[in-house]
mmCIF file of C-alpha atoms in Angstrom:
data_model
loop_
_atom_site.group_PDB
_atom_site.id
_atom_site.type_symbol
_atom_site.label_atom_id
_atom_site.label_comp_id
_atom_site.label_asym_id
_atom_site.label_seq_id
_atom_site.Cartn_x
_atom_site.Cartn_y
_atom_site.Cartn_z
ATOM 1 C CA MET A 1 112.949 95.049 119.998
ATOM 2 C CA THR A 2 113.218 98.687 121.102
ATOM 3 C CA ARG A 3 115.735 99.433 118.330
ATOM 4 C CA THR A 4 113.555 97.785 115.674
ATOM 5 C CA ARG A 5 110.516 99.629 117.002
ATOM 6 C CA LEU A 6 112.387 102.940 116.864
ATOM 7 C CA ILE A 7 113.678 102.406 113.321
ATOM 8 C CA ALA A 8 110.190 101.510 112.073
ATOM 9 C CA ALA A 9 108.770 104.615 113.731
ATOM 10 C CA LEU A 10 111.466 106.829 112.190
ATOM 11 C CA VAL A 11 110.498 105.510 108.765
ATOM 12 C CA MET A 12 106.724 105.733 109.188
ATOM 13 C CA ALA A 13 106.428 109.049 111.034
ATOM 14 C CA PRO A 14 107.883 111.357 108.325
ATOM 15 C CA MET A 15 105.697 109.709 105.681
ATOM 16 C CA ALA A 16 102.569 110.154 107.805
ATOM 17 C CA ILE A 17 103.417 113.764 108.676
ATOM 18 C CA ALA A 18 104.105 114.640 105.036
ATOM 19 C CA ALA A 19 100.770 113.153 103.966
ATOM 20 C CA ILE A 20 98.888 115.039 106.698
ATOM 21 C CA LEU A 21 100.480 118.403 105.957
ATOM 22 C CA LEU A 22 100.784 118.254 102.165
ATOM 23 C CA LEU A 23 97.855 116.268 100.790
ATOM 24 C CA PRO A 24 94.461 117.892 100.157
ATOM 25 C CA THR A 25 91.637 116.421 102.216
ATOM 26 C CA PRO A 26 90.106 114.200 99.464
ATOM 27 C CA TRP A 27 93.466 112.566 98.764
ATOM 28 C CA LEU A 28 94.191 112.123 102.461
ATOM 29 C CA MET A 29 90.762 110.548 102.923
ATOM 30 C CA ALA A 30 91.532 108.077 100.144
ATOM 31 C CA LEU A 31 94.938 107.204 101.592
ATOM 32 C CA ALA A 32 93.514 106.888 105.104
ATOM 33 C CA ALA A 33 90.743 104.634 103.786
ATOM 34 C CA VAL A 34 93.365 102.232 102.424
ATOM 35 C CA VAL A 35 95.209 102.147 105.755
ATOM 36 C CA PHE A 36 92.026 101.812 107.816
ATOM 37 C CA LEU A 37 90.673 99.051 105.614
ATOM 38 C CA ALA A 38 93.996 97.214 105.988
ATOM 39 C CA GLY A 39 93.416 97.445 109.731
ATOM 40 C CA LEU A 40 89.884 96.168 109.263
ATOM 41 C CA TRP A 41 91.231 93.160 107.359
ATOM 42 C CA GLU A 42 93.259 92.292 110.458
ATOM 43 C CA TRP A 43 90.171 92.899 112.608
ATOM 44 C CA PHE A 44 88.516 89.993 110.809
ATOM 45 C CA ASP A 45 91.075 87.716 112.489
ATOM 46 C CA LEU A 46 89.923 89.040 115.852
ATOM 47 C CA ALA A 47 86.328 88.280 114.845
ATOM 48 C CA GLU A 48 87.405 84.804 113.681
ATOM 49 C CA VAL A 49 86.310 85.272 110.084
ATOM 50 C CA ASP A 50 88.594 82.912 108.170
ATOM 51 C CA ASP A 51 86.844 82.537 104.809
ATOM 52 C CA SER A 52 88.521 84.745 102.193
ATOM 53 C CA LEU A 53 85.312 85.404 100.281
ATOM 54 C CA ALA A 54 83.458 86.447 103.422
ATOM 55 C CA ARG A 55 86.326 88.752 104.372
ATOM 56 C CA ALA A 56 86.343 90.320 100.902
ATOM 57 C CA VAL A 57 82.583 90.904 101.018
ATOM 58 C CA LEU A 58 82.800 92.472 104.485
ATOM 59 C CA LEU A 59 85.672 94.697 103.412
ATOM 60 C CA ALA A 60 83.736 95.792 100.328
ATOM 61 C CA ALA A 61 80.676 96.559 102.472
ATOM 62 C CA ASN A 62 82.713 98.858 104.728
ATOM 63 C CA LEU A 63 84.292 100.543 101.715
ATOM 64 C CA ALA A 64 80.816 101.039 100.258
ATOM 65 C CA LEU A 65 79.711 102.673 103.514
ATOM 66 C CA MET A 66 82.631 105.113 103.292
ATOM 67 C CA VAL A 67 81.845 105.901 99.669
ATOM 68 C CA ALA A 68 78.155 106.353 100.485
ATOM 69 C CA LEU A 69 78.966 108.834 103.253
ATOM 70 C CA VAL A 70 81.078 110.896 100.858
ATOM 71 C CA TRP A 71 78.541 110.679 98.036
ATOM 72 C CA ALA A 72 75.641 111.688 100.294
ATOM 73 C CA SER A 73 77.641 114.665 101.597
ATOM 74 C CA ARG A 74 78.050 116.218 98.156
ATOM 75 C CA SER A 75 75.636 118.852 96.887
ATOM 76 C CA SER A 76 75.468 121.637 94.342
ATOM 77 C CA SER A 77 76.522 124.124 97.036
ATOM 78 C CA GLY A 78 79.609 122.165 98.061
ATOM 79 C CA PHE A 79 80.594 119.440 100.489
ATOM 80 C CA SER A 80 78.760 119.139 103.799
ATOM 81 C CA PHE A 81 80.454 117.523 106.776
ATOM 82 C CA VAL A 82 77.228 116.932 108.698
ATOM 83 C CA LEU A 83 77.129 113.185 108.047
ATOM 84 C CA LEU A 84 80.790 112.832 108.954
ATOM 85 C CA GLN A 85 80.159 114.797 112.139
ATOM 86 C CA ILE A 86 77.223 112.556 113.044
ATOM 87 C CA ALA A 87 79.404 109.505 112.424
ATOM 88 C CA THR A 88 82.065 111.028 114.683
ATOM 89 C CA VAL A 89 79.549 111.434 117.520
ATOM 90 C CA ILE A 90 78.459 107.827 117.007
ATOM 91 C CA GLY A 91 82.124 106.853 117.304
ATOM 92 C CA VAL A 92 82.478 108.622 120.650
ATOM 93 C CA VAL A 93 79.349 106.901 121.964
ATOM 94 C CA TRP A 94 80.648 103.557 120.729
ATOM 95 C CA TRP A 95 83.958 103.922 122.572
ATOM 96 C CA LEU A 96 82.119 104.739 125.781
ATOM 97 C CA LEU A 97 80.229 101.477 125.291
ATOM 98 C CA ALA A 98 83.535 99.735 124.572
ATOM 99 C CA LEU A 99 84.792 101.013 127.936
ATOM 100 C CA ALA A 100 81.882 99.234 129.575
ATOM 101 C CA TRP A 101 82.744 96.115 127.542
ATOM 102 C CA LEU A 102 86.237 96.148 129.050
ATOM 103 C CA GLY A 103 84.618 95.611 132.446
ATOM 104 C CA ARG A 104 82.957 92.414 131.183
ATOM 105 C CA TYR A 105 85.911 90.377 130.008
ATOM 106 C CA GLY A 106 83.904 87.350 128.897
ATOM 107 C CA PHE A 107 81.339 89.213 126.784
ATOM 108 C CA ALA A 108 81.271 87.894 123.178
ATOM 109 C CA SER A 109 84.218 85.594 123.885
ATOM 110 C CA ASN A 110 82.502 82.263 123.202
ATOM 111 C CA HIS A 111 83.513 81.994 119.492
ATOM 112 C CA ASP A 112 79.961 81.539 118.206
ATOM 113 C CA THR A 113 78.090 83.336 115.415
ATOM 114 C CA HIS A 114 76.537 85.802 117.842
ATOM 115 C CA ALA A 115 79.946 86.877 119.158
ATOM 116 C CA ARG A 116 81.367 87.099 115.631
ATOM 117 C CA ALA A 117 78.576 89.431 114.504
ATOM 118 C CA ILE A 118 79.086 91.696 117.528
ATOM 119 C CA LYS A 119 82.818 91.945 116.866
ATOM 120 C CA LEU A 120 82.270 92.679 113.181
ATOM 121 C CA ALA A 121 79.888 95.490 114.104
ATOM 122 C CA ALA A 122 82.493 96.740 116.578
ATOM 123 C CA GLY A 123 85.025 96.841 113.748
ATOM 124 C CA THR A 124 82.834 99.066 111.614
ATOM 125 C CA LEU A 125 81.978 101.297 114.575
ATOM 126 C CA SER A 126 85.671 101.642 115.359
ATOM 127 C CA LEU A 127 87.086 102.350 111.913
ATOM 128 C CA VAL A 128 84.445 104.271 109.952
ATOM 129 C CA PRO A 129 83.797 107.029 112.562
ATOM 130 C CA ALA A 130 87.558 107.458 113.054
ATOM 131 C CA TRP A 131 87.964 107.920 109.311
ATOM 132 C CA CYS A 132 85.127 110.470 109.319
ATOM 133 C CA ALA A 133 86.718 112.321 112.248
ATOM 134 C CA LEU A 134 90.057 112.410 110.426
ATOM 135 C CA ALA A 135 88.417 114.036 107.404
ATOM 136 C CA TRP A 136 86.460 116.510 109.551
ATOM 137 C CA ILE A 137 89.545 117.670 111.467
ATOM 138 C CA HIS A 138 91.693 117.946 108.335
ATOM 139 C CA ALA A 139 89.146 119.996 106.408
ATOM 140 C CA ASP A 140 88.130 122.231 109.329
ATOM 141 C CA ASN A 141 89.514 125.718 110.046
ATOM 142 C CA GLY A 142 90.664 126.328 106.477
ATOM 143 C CA ASP A 143 94.435 126.114 106.118
ATOM 144 C CA THR A 144 95.031 125.069 109.743
ATOM 145 C CA GLY A 145 92.939 121.884 109.663
ATOM 146 C CA HIS A 146 95.851 119.760 108.512
ATOM 147 C CA ARG A 147 97.904 121.066 111.439
ATOM 148 C CA TRP A 148 95.169 120.176 113.909
ATOM 149 C CA LEU A 149 95.018 116.657 112.520
ATOM 150 C CA LEU A 150 98.751 116.420 113.132
ATOM 151 C CA VAL A 151 98.113 117.576 116.705
ATOM 152 C CA ALA A 152 95.464 114.894 117.234
ATOM 153 C CA LEU A 153 97.643 112.099 115.882
ATOM 154 C CA ALA A 154 100.876 113.308 117.482
ATOM 155 C CA VAL A 155 99.179 113.409 120.889
ATOM 156 C CA VAL A 156 98.365 109.716 120.530
ATOM 157 C CA TRP A 157 101.816 108.840 119.189
ATOM 158 C CA ALA A 158 103.521 110.734 121.997
ATOM 159 C CA ALA A 159 101.260 109.179 124.613
ATOM 160 C CA ASP A 160 102.002 105.711 123.275
ATOM 161 C CA SER A 161 105.758 106.317 123.395
ATOM 162 C CA GLY A 162 105.563 108.041 126.772
ATOM 163 C CA ALA A 163 103.587 105.151 128.232
ATOM 164 C CA TYR A 164 106.019 102.613 126.777
ATOM 165 C CA PHE A 165 109.141 104.231 128.204
ATOM 166 C CA ALA A 166 107.564 105.281 131.515
ATOM 167 C CA GLY A 167 106.257 101.764 131.989
ATOM 168 C CA ARG A 168 109.681 100.260 131.274
ATOM 169 C CA HIS A 169 111.613 102.581 133.570
ATOM 170 C CA PHE A 170 109.119 103.383 136.341
ATOM 171 C CA GLY A 171 106.549 100.585 136.173
ATOM 172 C CA GLY A 172 105.628 99.354 139.650
ATOM 173 C CA ARG A 173 107.589 102.045 141.517
ATOM 174 C CA LEU A 174 105.043 104.806 142.053
ATOM 175 C CA PHE A 175 101.769 102.918 142.511
ATOM 176 C CA SER A 176 102.942 99.846 144.428
ATOM 177 C CA GLY A 177 102.926 97.590 141.393
ATOM 178 C CA ARG A 178 99.272 98.208 140.524
ATOM 179 C CA ARG A 179 98.413 97.405 136.922
ATOM 180 C CA LEU A 180 96.038 99.294 134.680
ATOM 181 C CA ALA A 181 94.065 96.287 133.446
ATOM 182 C CA PRO A 182 95.883 93.119 134.587
ATOM 183 C CA ARG A 183 93.496 90.632 133.027
ATOM 184 C CA ILE A 184 93.406 92.333 129.646
ATOM 185 C CA SER A 185 96.960 93.655 129.299
ATOM 186 C CA PRO A 186 99.194 92.652 132.225
ATOM 187 C CA ASN A 187 102.161 94.776 131.104
ATOM 188 C CA LYS A 188 100.308 98.096 131.192
ATOM 189 C CA THR A 189 101.014 100.029 134.383
ATOM 190 C CA LEU A 190 99.567 103.109 136.039
ATOM 191 C CA GLU A 191 103.019 104.681 135.724
ATOM 192 C CA GLY A 192 102.782 104.104 131.986
ATOM 193 C CA LEU A 193 99.375 105.767 131.885
ATOM 194 C CA LEU A 194 100.742 108.789 133.756
ATOM 195 C CA GLY A 195 103.763 108.991 131.455
ATOM 196 C CA GLY A 196 101.498 108.775 128.429
ATOM 197 C CA LEU A 197 99.276 111.566 129.720
ATOM 198 C CA LEU A 198 102.241 113.854 130.382
ATOM 199 C CA ALA A 199 103.773 113.179 126.967
ATOM 200 C CA GLY A 200 100.434 113.607 125.197
ATOM 201 C CA VAL A 201 99.622 116.892 126.938
ATOM 202 C CA ALA A 202 103.105 118.314 126.322
ATOM 203 C CA THR A 203 102.795 117.429 122.637
ATOM 204 C CA GLY A 204 99.302 118.900 122.487
ATOM 205 C CA ILE A 205 100.540 122.211 123.895
ATOM 206 C CA GLY A 206 103.585 122.434 121.644
ATOM 207 C CA LEU A 207 101.850 121.481 118.418
ATOM 208 C CA GLY A 208 98.690 123.337 119.418
ATOM 209 C CA LEU A 209 100.699 126.565 119.282
ATOM 210 C CA PHE A 210 102.044 125.462 115.892
ATOM 211 C CA ALA A 211 98.445 124.890 114.722
ATOM 212 C CA GLY A 212 97.477 128.415 115.687
ATOM 213 C CA ALA A 213 95.997 128.115 119.180
ATOM 214 C CA GLY A 214 96.124 131.273 121.248
ATOM 215 C CA VAL A 215 97.257 131.343 124.868
ATOM 216 C CA ALA A 216 93.636 131.586 126.042
ATOM 217 C CA GLN A 217 92.808 128.426 124.075
ATOM 218 C CA LEU A 218 95.640 126.315 125.493
ATOM 219 C CA PRO A 219 93.652 125.078 128.536
ATOM 220 C CA TRP A 220 91.043 123.691 126.130
ATOM 221 C CA VAL A 221 93.772 122.121 123.998
ATOM 222 C CA VAL A 222 95.165 120.499 127.152
ATOM 223 C CA LEU A 223 91.724 119.142 128.063
ATOM 224 C CA ALA A 224 91.168 117.835 124.537
ATOM 225 C CA SER A 225 94.601 116.185 124.661
ATOM 226 C CA VAL A 226 93.786 114.487 127.967
ATOM 227 C CA ILE A 227 90.487 113.237 126.553
ATOM 228 C CA ALA A 228 92.213 111.948 123.419
ATOM 229 C CA VAL A 229 94.872 110.108 125.432
ATOM 230 C CA LEU A 230 92.292 108.483 127.710
ATOM 231 C CA PHE A 231 90.215 107.384 124.730
ATOM 232 C CA SER A 232 93.349 106.040 123.049
ATOM 233 C CA VAL A 233 93.960 103.881 126.116
ATOM 234 C CA VAL A 234 90.437 102.478 125.773
ATOM 235 C CA GLY A 235 91.117 101.699 122.112
ATOM 236 C CA ASP A 236 94.396 99.997 122.961
ATOM 237 C CA LEU A 237 92.849 97.928 125.739
ATOM 238 C CA PHE A 238 89.872 96.990 123.603
ATOM 239 C CA GLU A 239 92.059 95.562 120.877
ATOM 240 C CA SER A 240 94.064 93.717 123.543
ATOM 241 C CA LEU A 241 90.819 92.252 124.862
ATOM 242 C CA LEU A 242 89.822 90.962 121.434
ATOM 243 C CA LYS A 243 93.293 89.527 120.863
ATOM 244 C CA ARG A 244 93.096 87.672 124.166
ATOM 245 C CA HIS A 245 89.729 86.239 123.160
ATOM 246 C CA VAL A 246 91.344 84.565 120.153
ATOM 247 C CA GLY A 247 94.826 83.961 121.587
ATOM 248 C CA LEU A 248 96.776 86.432 119.419
ATOM 249 C CA LYS A 249 99.732 88.521 120.543
ATOM 250 C CA ASP A 250 99.671 90.899 117.564
ATOM 251 C CA SER A 251 97.026 91.676 114.951
ATOM 252 C CA GLY A 252 99.621 91.064 112.232
ATOM 253 C CA HIS A 253 103.321 91.178 111.399
ATOM 254 C CA LEU A 254 103.486 93.850 108.701
ATOM 255 C CA ILE A 255 105.360 96.488 110.743
ATOM 256 C CA PRO A 256 108.653 95.359 112.343
ATOM 257 C CA GLY A 257 108.613 95.865 116.103
ATOM 258 C CA HIS A 258 105.021 97.115 116.049
ATOM 259 C CA GLY A 259 102.948 94.135 114.913
ATOM 260 C CA GLY A 260 100.158 94.728 112.440
ATOM 261 C CA VAL A 261 98.445 97.805 111.064
ATOM 262 C CA LEU A 262 95.690 97.507 113.644
ATOM 263 C CA ASP A 263 98.249 97.463 116.445
ATOM 264 C CA ARG A 264 99.274 100.970 115.320
ATOM 265 C CA LEU A 265 95.711 102.156 114.803
ATOM 266 C CA ASP A 266 93.981 100.905 117.946
ATOM 267 C CA GLY A 267 94.547 104.037 120.026
ATOM 268 C CA VAL A 268 94.084 106.360 117.044
ATOM 269 C CA LEU A 269 90.685 104.864 116.217
ATOM 270 C CA ALA A 270 89.309 105.851 119.618
ATOM 271 C CA ALA A 271 91.184 109.139 119.983
ATOM 272 C CA LEU A 272 90.260 110.755 116.653
ATOM 273 C CA PRO A 273 86.479 110.981 117.224
ATOM 274 C CA ALA A 274 87.048 112.148 120.812
ATOM 275 C CA PHE A 275 89.519 114.853 119.776
ATOM 276 C CA ALA A 276 87.347 116.017 116.868
ATOM 277 C CA LEU A 277 84.279 116.380 119.080
ATOM 278 C CA ALA A 278 86.259 118.081 121.864
ATOM 279 C CA LYS A 279 87.779 120.500 119.356
ATOM 280 C CA ALA A 280 84.339 121.432 118.054
ATOM 281 C CA MET A 281 82.868 121.815 121.545
ATOM 282 C CA PHE A 282 85.781 123.834 122.926
ATOM 283 C CA GLY A 283 85.996 126.072 119.877
ATOM 284 C CA PHE A 284 89.643 125.975 118.904
#
């Protein structure tokens, strides 16, 4: 499984990096919308929406929301990112609420209409603000915005890999076998969390310099990286919680060794709004 996972990552990573660094923001937004909506399609399984027509209508509604945000941001004087920034803040607030949800395992787990509606709303609140944050980061700071988006995503990717390998090699050795969230994701360890934080911060520092951060800004880049990693853990655990509610191991089987699209996006969805807001607040 590790070999398959590695090969898939080696194929996907260069394509993602090339798109981030080479595509103009409007084209990247369009490409990201396709990927995010593919993840949303898998989210419908977690919300137990089985009817194809209902799924198509829900997907179209989320696409319409994305289009409406872009359309409403256009003016005769240029493109304004205010609405995307507001959506990003809403995303951060949502993930803080999702953290509270993690503490109530049984909430919205009873497979009824009420639970389905809550999970569908959670899907929109997870994907649309992340897409807005992606666009905001990429378009910000002129020519360096695309580099900062690479920083944000690479921090999450590195943290995910660092947590995976630290958990495999050191899990249970440093913290007396204590698990991060045993009921939600029994395989996640505190050692994995620590390894993910170290890998994410190291990546944030290295690529932060590549993106143009000065030495005086590096402490803020480190803090933003820590925040992004912690939010990515919330996103990962939240998807795991929803999968446990419906008895799924993976959100899909599209990516060999990685599961579905949503399995690759879960941490990114939570980390992007957090990183974008931290970047704006810390001024780098």
